[in-house]
Every structure is written in structure tokens, then in C-alpha cells.
């Protein structure tokens, strides 16, 4: 057994990924300043904790990823997209998207891991041009009905959360993201932890070692920093 949980201090450093516990917990503590968050994503690590817990840092094995060219578009989803029931944007309302993700009730979950500290941390990353949102708007009403947000480093988009107020809205958000990042030759979307819903959309599991190798190559690409609504 070679795993241990590191206690982080002020220094911007993370332990080696292989020292994580079997469920993926790597370190505790530290802070959520942008420099640490960006180092975490470039290292294959992400924060995930509840309001009554210290900051917990994770690197699960296996890791769930979605290759943009391999997203599965079902016939029903393709029909929804063709009918143009929705239209999508980047970075038009990041704060509302992350708030909406925090408020959506999910089966088997109580409360939210998107704490106020997490909200403020990702808003700060967004203002620096690293965190991005996809907004899905209803074509008939113009209301925000779905979306997702995450962090971009190199040619990787690290998805954090998504929400949907009407059927298919979050799937449309993911399809829009995958279509757009293909144009910039993104390597993959990091989905973190596998679930059947992600699997139905084409996400797959790879080993942590393979993930780290793919990530190391992907972050050699320049960061796509700025407002993606203006870049794409």
C-alpha cells in the first residue's frame, strides 16, 4: 500500500497522483486561489467537498473522459438539434450557470458541493479567462434552460457540472461544446467520474496513468484564454 493523504499548506504544490487513496482522495487543505486551481487542473486534480468539510483534492482511478469526436448523438437528440428548439452560447452568463448547477436537485444527493467558496473561486477563474460556461436558451421564450461549466487548460476542457430545466438541454450543451472545441483540436473533455448518463453520451474510463499521460501532452498546447463567446 503506497497511498497517503497529504495536508496542503501555503506552498503551491501537490503530491504525486499515485499516492491517492483507492477512492481517489489525494490531499486536504490549501486554498482555492486561481494559481492553485490551475496547477491542480494541469496536474490532473480537482477539488470536491461539502460545506462542512475542508477542501478535498481528488485524482480518481479510473478517470472518465469524453473525446469530442466520439460523443454519441442519439436519433432523438439529433432530432432536437435539427429542430432548433434551443440555441447555445459561450460565456454569456457564467454566474447564473454555476448557480443553477448548484441548485439542481440530483438523485441520491443532498445539498451541493458547489459551496460559496467554490462559486467565488470559479467566478474568479472565469474573469481571468480560464473558466467557461455553455448556456442553452429556449428558442421560443429566450429563457436559460440548461448549461454546463468547466475549466480550460491546454487542449483539455475539464467539465465541472451541468444542469437542465427541460429535457435534453444539458445534452445539447455538451454536444455544442464538443462540436466547438473540435475546431480548436481539443484532445478530450475531462468528465472526472463515470456515471451511466455520461457513458450513454460516449464517455469512457481510462486509467489514471493513461489520463496523466494524455494530459501531459495536451497541456503543451497554448491555453485558450478569454471570452469563448468572442473566440469561437
mmCIF file of C-alpha atoms in Angstrom:
data_model
loop_
_atom_site.group_PDB
_atom_site.id
_atom_site.type_symbol
_atom_site.label_atom_id
_atom_site.label_comp_id
_atom_site.label_asym_id
_atom_site.label_seq_id
_atom_site.Cartn_x
_atom_site.Cartn_y
_atom_site.Cartn_z
ATOM 1 C CA UNK A 1 0.000 0.000 0.000
ATOM 2 C CA UNK A 2 1.632 3.247 -1.165
ATOM 3 C CA UNK A 3 -1.151 5.763 -0.709
ATOM 4 C CA UNK A 4 -1.253 8.657 1.716
ATOM 5 C CA UNK A 5 -3.298 11.830 2.123
ATOM 6 C CA UNK A 6 -1.191 14.988 2.053
ATOM 7 C CA UNK A 7 -2.055 18.053 4.112
ATOM 8 C CA UNK A 8 -1.559 21.171 1.987
ATOM 9 C CA UNK A 9 -0.235 24.485 3.246
ATOM 10 C CA UNK A 10 0.547 27.774 1.526
ATOM 11 C CA UNK A 11 3.033 26.344 -0.975
ATOM 12 C CA UNK A 12 1.683 25.727 -4.478
ATOM 13 C CA UNK A 13 2.441 22.038 -4.686
ATOM 14 C CA UNK A 14 0.518 18.770 -4.965
ATOM 15 C CA UNK A 15 1.673 15.226 -4.194
ATOM 16 C CA UNK A 16 2.169 12.605 -6.903
ATOM 17 C CA UNK A 17 -1.092 11.210 -8.266
ATOM 18 C CA UNK A 18 -0.231 7.597 -7.408
ATOM 19 C CA UNK A 19 -0.308 8.461 -3.687
ATOM 20 C CA UNK A 20 -4.090 8.960 -3.769
ATOM 21 C CA UNK A 21 -6.294 6.634 -1.748
ATOM 22 C CA UNK A 22 -8.214 3.883 -3.578
ATOM 23 C CA UNK A 23 -11.232 6.179 -3.938
ATOM 24 C CA UNK A 24 -9.070 8.960 -5.371
ATOM 25 C CA UNK A 25 -8.571 11.324 -2.418
ATOM 26 C CA UNK A 26 -5.142 12.878 -2.802
ATOM 27 C CA UNK A 27 -4.842 15.869 -0.454
ATOM 28 C CA UNK A 28 -6.647 18.032 2.079
ATOM 29 C CA UNK A 29 -6.469 21.757 2.734
ATOM 30 C CA UNK A 30 -4.758 24.558 0.895
ATOM 31 C CA UNK A 31 -6.930 27.167 -0.774
ATOM 32 C CA UNK A 32 -8.904 27.873 -3.939
ATOM 33 C CA UNK A 33 -6.876 30.761 -5.342
ATOM 34 C CA UNK A 34 -6.646 30.731 -9.150
ATOM 35 C CA UNK A 35 -2.982 29.729 -9.228
ATOM 36 C CA UNK A 36 -3.652 26.596 -7.176
ATOM 37 C CA UNK A 37 -6.732 25.658 -9.164
ATOM 38 C CA UNK A 38 -4.874 25.989 -12.458
ATOM 39 C CA UNK A 39 -1.987 23.919 -11.111
ATOM 40 C CA UNK A 40 -4.499 21.299 -9.989
ATOM 41 C CA UNK A 41 -6.144 21.023 -13.409
ATOM 42 C CA UNK A 42 -2.785 20.907 -15.152
ATOM 43 C CA UNK A 43 -1.813 18.096 -12.775
ATOM 44 C CA UNK A 44 -4.986 16.010 -13.207
ATOM 45 C CA UNK A 45 -6.501 17.018 -9.854
ATOM 46 C CA UNK A 46 -9.799 18.684 -8.945
ATOM 47 C CA UNK A 47 -11.467 19.944 -5.740
ATOM 48 C CA UNK A 48 -14.692 18.357 -4.482
ATOM 49 C CA UNK A 49 -16.033 18.800 -0.972
ATOM 50 C CA UNK A 50 -19.098 19.755 1.050
ATOM 51 C CA UNK A 51 -19.692 22.885 3.085
ATOM 52 C CA UNK A 52 -18.883 21.158 6.381
ATOM 53 C CA UNK A 53 -15.592 19.687 5.095
ATOM 54 C CA UNK A 54 -12.104 21.048 4.467
ATOM 55 C CA UNK A 55 -11.017 21.427 0.840
ATOM 56 C CA UNK A 56 -10.562 17.933 -0.605
ATOM 57 C CA UNK A 57 -8.484 17.286 -3.721
ATOM 58 C CA UNK A 58 -9.109 14.246 -5.934
ATOM 59 C CA UNK A 59 -7.457 12.188 -8.648
ATOM 60 C CA UNK A 60 -9.620 9.094 -9.210
ATOM 61 C CA UNK A 61 -8.525 5.911 -10.927
ATOM 62 C CA UNK A 62 -10.025 5.160 -13.395
ATOM 63 C CA UNK A 63 -10.794 8.572 -14.887
ATOM 64 C CA UNK A 64 -13.780 9.392 -17.111
ATOM 65 C CA UNK A 65 -13.129 11.253 -20.357
ATOM 66 C CA UNK A 66 -15.088 12.150 -23.468
ATOM 67 C CA UNK A 67 -13.278 12.550 -26.773
ATOM 68 C CA UNK A 68 -15.071 15.361 -28.646
ATOM 69 C CA UNK A 69 -15.281 13.441 -31.918
ATOM 70 C CA UNK A 70 -16.783 10.436 -30.137
ATOM 71 C CA UNK A 71 -19.762 11.987 -28.375
ATOM 72 C CA UNK A 72 -22.776 9.793 -29.080
ATOM 73 C CA UNK A 73 -25.695 11.720 -30.586
ATOM 74 C CA UNK A 74 -28.830 9.573 -30.413
ATOM 75 C CA UNK A 75 -31.510 9.848 -33.067
ATOM 76 C CA UNK A 76 -33.797 11.664 -30.637
ATOM 77 C CA UNK A 77 -31.088 14.137 -29.644
ATOM 78 C CA UNK A 78 -30.158 14.699 -33.290
ATOM 79 C CA UNK A 79 -33.821 15.482 -33.989
ATOM 80 C CA UNK A 80 -33.919 18.013 -31.143
ATOM 81 C CA UNK A 81 -30.798 19.694 -32.513
ATOM 82 C CA UNK A 82 -32.192 19.744 -36.072
ATOM 83 C CA UNK A 83 -35.468 21.258 -34.904
ATOM 84 C CA UNK A 84 -33.525 24.129 -33.323
ATOM 85 C CA UNK A 85 -35.565 24.099 -30.115
ATOM 86 C CA UNK A 86 -32.550 25.646 -28.397
ATOM 87 C CA UNK A 87 -29.663 27.944 -29.178
ATOM 88 C CA UNK A 88 -26.338 27.905 -27.359
ATOM 89 C CA UNK A 89 -23.781 30.491 -26.327
ATOM 90 C CA UNK A 90 -20.430 30.607 -24.569
ATOM 91 C CA UNK A 91 -19.669 32.768 -21.533
ATOM 92 C CA UNK A 92 -22.796 34.932 -21.667
ATOM 93 C CA UNK A 93 -23.953 34.234 -18.121
ATOM 94 C CA UNK A 94 -21.341 32.205 -16.250
ATOM 95 C CA UNK A 95 -22.566 33.111 -12.774
ATOM 96 C CA UNK A 96 -26.153 32.055 -13.469
ATOM 97 C CA UNK A 97 -24.969 28.759 -14.942
ATOM 98 C CA UNK A 98 -22.880 27.856 -11.913
ATOM 99 C CA UNK A 99 -25.670 28.941 -9.543
ATOM 100 C CA UNK A 100 -28.135 26.824 -11.493
ATOM 101 C CA UNK A 101 -25.807 23.823 -11.310
ATOM 102 C CA UNK A 102 -25.638 24.230 -7.535
ATOM 103 C CA UNK A 103 -29.427 24.357 -7.139
ATOM 104 C CA UNK A 104 -30.500 21.463 -9.343
ATOM 105 C CA UNK A 105 -31.697 18.536 -7.237
ATOM 106 C CA UNK A 106 -29.893 15.319 -8.121
ATOM 107 C CA UNK A 107 -30.969 11.800 -7.261
ATOM 108 C CA UNK A 108 -29.153 10.475 -4.202
ATOM 109 C CA UNK A 109 -27.567 13.834 -3.341
ATOM 110 C CA UNK A 110 -28.377 16.174 -0.503
ATOM 111 C CA UNK A 111 -27.164 19.754 -0.606
ATOM 112 C CA UNK A 112 -24.450 20.810 -3.035
ATOM 113 C CA UNK A 113 -20.686 20.580 -3.341
ATOM 114 C CA UNK A 114 -20.702 23.950 -5.147
ATOM 115 C CA UNK A 115 -20.191 25.923 -1.944
ATOM 116 C CA UNK A 116 -19.997 29.701 -1.787
ATOM 117 C CA UNK A 117 -16.203 29.439 -1.696
ATOM 118 C CA UNK A 118 -16.268 27.261 -4.817
ATOM 119 C CA UNK A 119 -18.626 29.697 -6.527
ATOM 120 C CA UNK A 120 -16.323 32.626 -5.850
ATOM 121 C CA UNK A 121 -13.235 30.655 -6.884
ATOM 122 C CA UNK A 122 -14.631 29.666 -10.274
ATOM 123 C CA UNK A 123 -16.044 33.122 -10.930
ATOM 124 C CA UNK A 124 -12.506 34.427 -10.338
ATOM 125 C CA UNK A 125 -11.162 31.864 -12.837
ATOM 126 C CA UNK A 126 -13.844 32.907 -15.307
ATOM 127 C CA UNK A 127 -12.826 36.559 -15.018
ATOM 128 C CA UNK A 128 -9.254 35.520 -15.768
ATOM 129 C CA UNK A 129 -10.472 33.737 -18.905
ATOM 130 C CA UNK A 130 -9.925 30.118 -17.814
ATOM 131 C CA UNK A 131 -13.382 29.006 -16.638
ATOM 132 C CA UNK A 132 -16.151 28.897 -19.212
ATOM 133 C CA UNK A 133 -19.856 28.269 -19.454
ATOM 134 C CA UNK A 134 -22.163 26.967 -22.137
ATOM 135 C CA UNK A 135 -25.653 28.435 -21.957
ATOM 136 C CA UNK A 136 -28.662 26.740 -23.545
ATOM 137 C CA UNK A 137 -31.591 29.021 -24.281
ATOM 138 C CA UNK A 138 -35.129 28.068 -25.302
ATOM 139 C CA UNK A 139 -35.727 29.316 -28.832
ATOM 140 C CA UNK A 140 -39.371 30.213 -28.165
ATOM 141 C CA UNK A 141 -39.047 32.003 -24.803
ATOM 142 C CA UNK A 142 -35.409 33.068 -24.788
ATOM 143 C CA UNK A 143 -35.049 31.696 -21.249
ATOM 144 C CA UNK A 144 -31.965 29.915 -19.926
ATOM 145 C CA UNK A 145 -32.956 26.244 -19.657
ATOM 146 C CA UNK A 146 -29.654 24.401 -19.371
ATOM 147 C CA UNK A 147 -25.909 24.603 -19.471
ATOM 148 C CA UNK A 148 -22.563 23.497 -18.127
ATOM 149 C CA UNK A 149 -19.313 24.995 -16.915
ATOM 150 C CA UNK A 150 -15.709 23.952 -16.541
ATOM 151 C CA UNK A 151 -12.069 24.943 -16.834
ATOM 152 C CA UNK A 152 -9.876 25.004 -19.932
ATOM 153 C CA UNK A 153 -6.138 24.250 -19.788
ATOM 154 C CA UNK A 154 -4.135 23.481 -22.907
ATOM 155 C CA UNK A 155 -6.325 21.404 -25.203
ATOM 156 C CA UNK A 156 -8.461 19.999 -22.374
ATOM 157 C CA UNK A 157 -11.836 21.138 -21.106
ATOM 158 C CA UNK A 158 -12.359 19.945 -17.531
ATOM 159 C CA UNK A 159 -16.119 19.734 -17.082
ATOM 160 C CA UNK A 160 -17.355 20.549 -13.595
ATOM 161 C CA UNK A 161 -21.140 20.402 -13.623
ATOM 162 C CA UNK A 162 -24.191 20.727 -15.832
ATOM 163 C CA UNK A 163 -27.876 21.431 -15.337
ATOM 164 C CA UNK A 164 -31.081 21.069 -17.261
ATOM 165 C CA UNK A 165 -34.501 22.563 -16.611
ATOM 166 C CA UNK A 166 -36.088 20.904 -19.631
ATOM 167 C CA UNK A 167 -35.443 17.589 -21.321
ATOM 168 C CA UNK A 168 -32.255 17.338 -23.403
ATOM 169 C CA UNK A 169 -30.921 20.816 -22.552
ATOM 170 C CA UNK A 170 -27.726 19.636 -20.850
ATOM 171 C CA UNK A 171 -27.097 17.110 -23.646
ATOM 172 C CA UNK A 172 -27.393 19.915 -26.177
ATOM 173 C CA UNK A 173 -24.898 21.928 -24.119
ATOM 174 C CA UNK A 174 -22.382 19.080 -24.225
ATOM 175 C CA UNK A 175 -22.933 18.489 -27.947
ATOM 176 C CA UNK A 176 -22.363 22.203 -28.609
ATOM 177 C CA UNK A 177 -19.176 22.164 -26.526
ATOM 178 C CA UNK A 178 -17.790 19.088 -28.285
ATOM 179 C CA UNK A 179 -18.559 20.477 -31.730
ATOM 180 C CA UNK A 180 -16.878 23.786 -30.969
ATOM 181 C CA UNK A 181 -13.729 22.514 -29.252
ATOM 182 C CA UNK A 182 -13.094 20.128 -32.154
ATOM 183 C CA UNK A 183 -12.345 23.241 -34.209
ATOM 184 C CA UNK A 184 -9.526 24.074 -31.799
ATOM 185 C CA UNK A 185 -8.215 20.474 -31.788
ATOM 186 C CA UNK A 186 -9.039 19.802 -28.142
ATOM 187 C CA UNK A 187 -7.822 16.396 -27.018
ATOM 188 C CA UNK A 188 -10.635 15.498 -24.622
ATOM 189 C CA UNK A 189 -13.246 16.640 -22.146
ATOM 190 C CA UNK A 190 -12.416 15.534 -18.608
ATOM 191 C CA UNK A 191 -15.617 14.181 -17.071
ATOM 192 C CA UNK A 192 -13.837 13.149 -13.844
ATOM 193 C CA UNK A 193 -16.010 10.298 -12.549
ATOM 194 C CA UNK A 194 -18.000 7.898 -14.724
ATOM 195 C CA UNK A 195 -21.752 7.507 -14.451
ATOM 196 C CA UNK A 196 -24.252 5.785 -16.771
ATOM 197 C CA UNK A 197 -25.562 9.113 -18.103
ATOM 198 C CA UNK A 198 -22.079 10.151 -19.251
ATOM 199 C CA UNK A 199 -21.498 6.675 -20.621
ATOM 200 C CA UNK A 200 -24.649 6.959 -22.738
ATOM 201 C CA UNK A 201 -23.136 10.061 -24.326
ATOM 202 C CA UNK A 202 -19.895 8.341 -25.265
ATOM 203 C CA UNK A 203 -17.712 8.974 -22.223
ATOM 204 C CA UNK A 204 -15.251 6.206 -21.357
ATOM 205 C CA UNK A 205 -12.995 5.270 -18.477
ATOM 206 C CA UNK A 206 -9.213 5.205 -18.775
ATOM 207 C CA UNK A 207 -6.574 4.501 -16.166
ATOM 208 C CA UNK A 208 -5.169 7.364 -14.131
ATOM 209 C CA UNK A 209 -1.754 6.675 -15.656
ATOM 210 C CA UNK A 210 -3.155 6.971 -19.194
ATOM 211 C CA UNK A 211 -5.071 10.092 -18.210
ATOM 212 C CA UNK A 212 -1.913 11.689 -16.804
ATOM 213 C CA UNK A 213 -0.002 10.856 -19.985
ATOM 214 C CA UNK A 214 -2.705 12.298 -22.251
ATOM 215 C CA UNK A 215 -2.999 15.374 -20.040
ATOM 216 C CA UNK A 216 0.774 15.981 -20.033
ATOM 217 C CA UNK A 217 0.698 16.116 -23.822
ATOM 218 C CA UNK A 218 -2.479 18.213 -24.006
ATOM 219 C CA UNK A 219 -1.247 20.959 -21.689
ATOM 220 C CA UNK A 220 1.689 21.570 -24.012
ATOM 221 C CA UNK A 221 -0.820 23.343 -26.224
ATOM 222 C CA UNK A 222 -1.414 27.063 -25.558
ATOM 223 C CA UNK A 223 -4.246 27.876 -23.143
ATOM 224 C CA UNK A 224 -7.331 29.217 -24.920
ATOM 225 C CA UNK A 225 -7.796 32.159 -22.563
ATOM 226 C CA UNK A 226 -10.534 34.764 -22.846
ATOM 227 C CA UNK A 227 -14.241 35.008 -23.541
ATOM 228 C CA UNK A 228 -15.126 31.982 -25.633
ATOM 229 C CA UNK A 229 -18.169 33.784 -26.962
ATOM 230 C CA UNK A 230 -15.730 36.064 -28.779
ATOM 231 C CA UNK A 231 -13.115 33.411 -29.620
ATOM 232 C CA UNK A 232 -15.436 30.871 -31.253
#
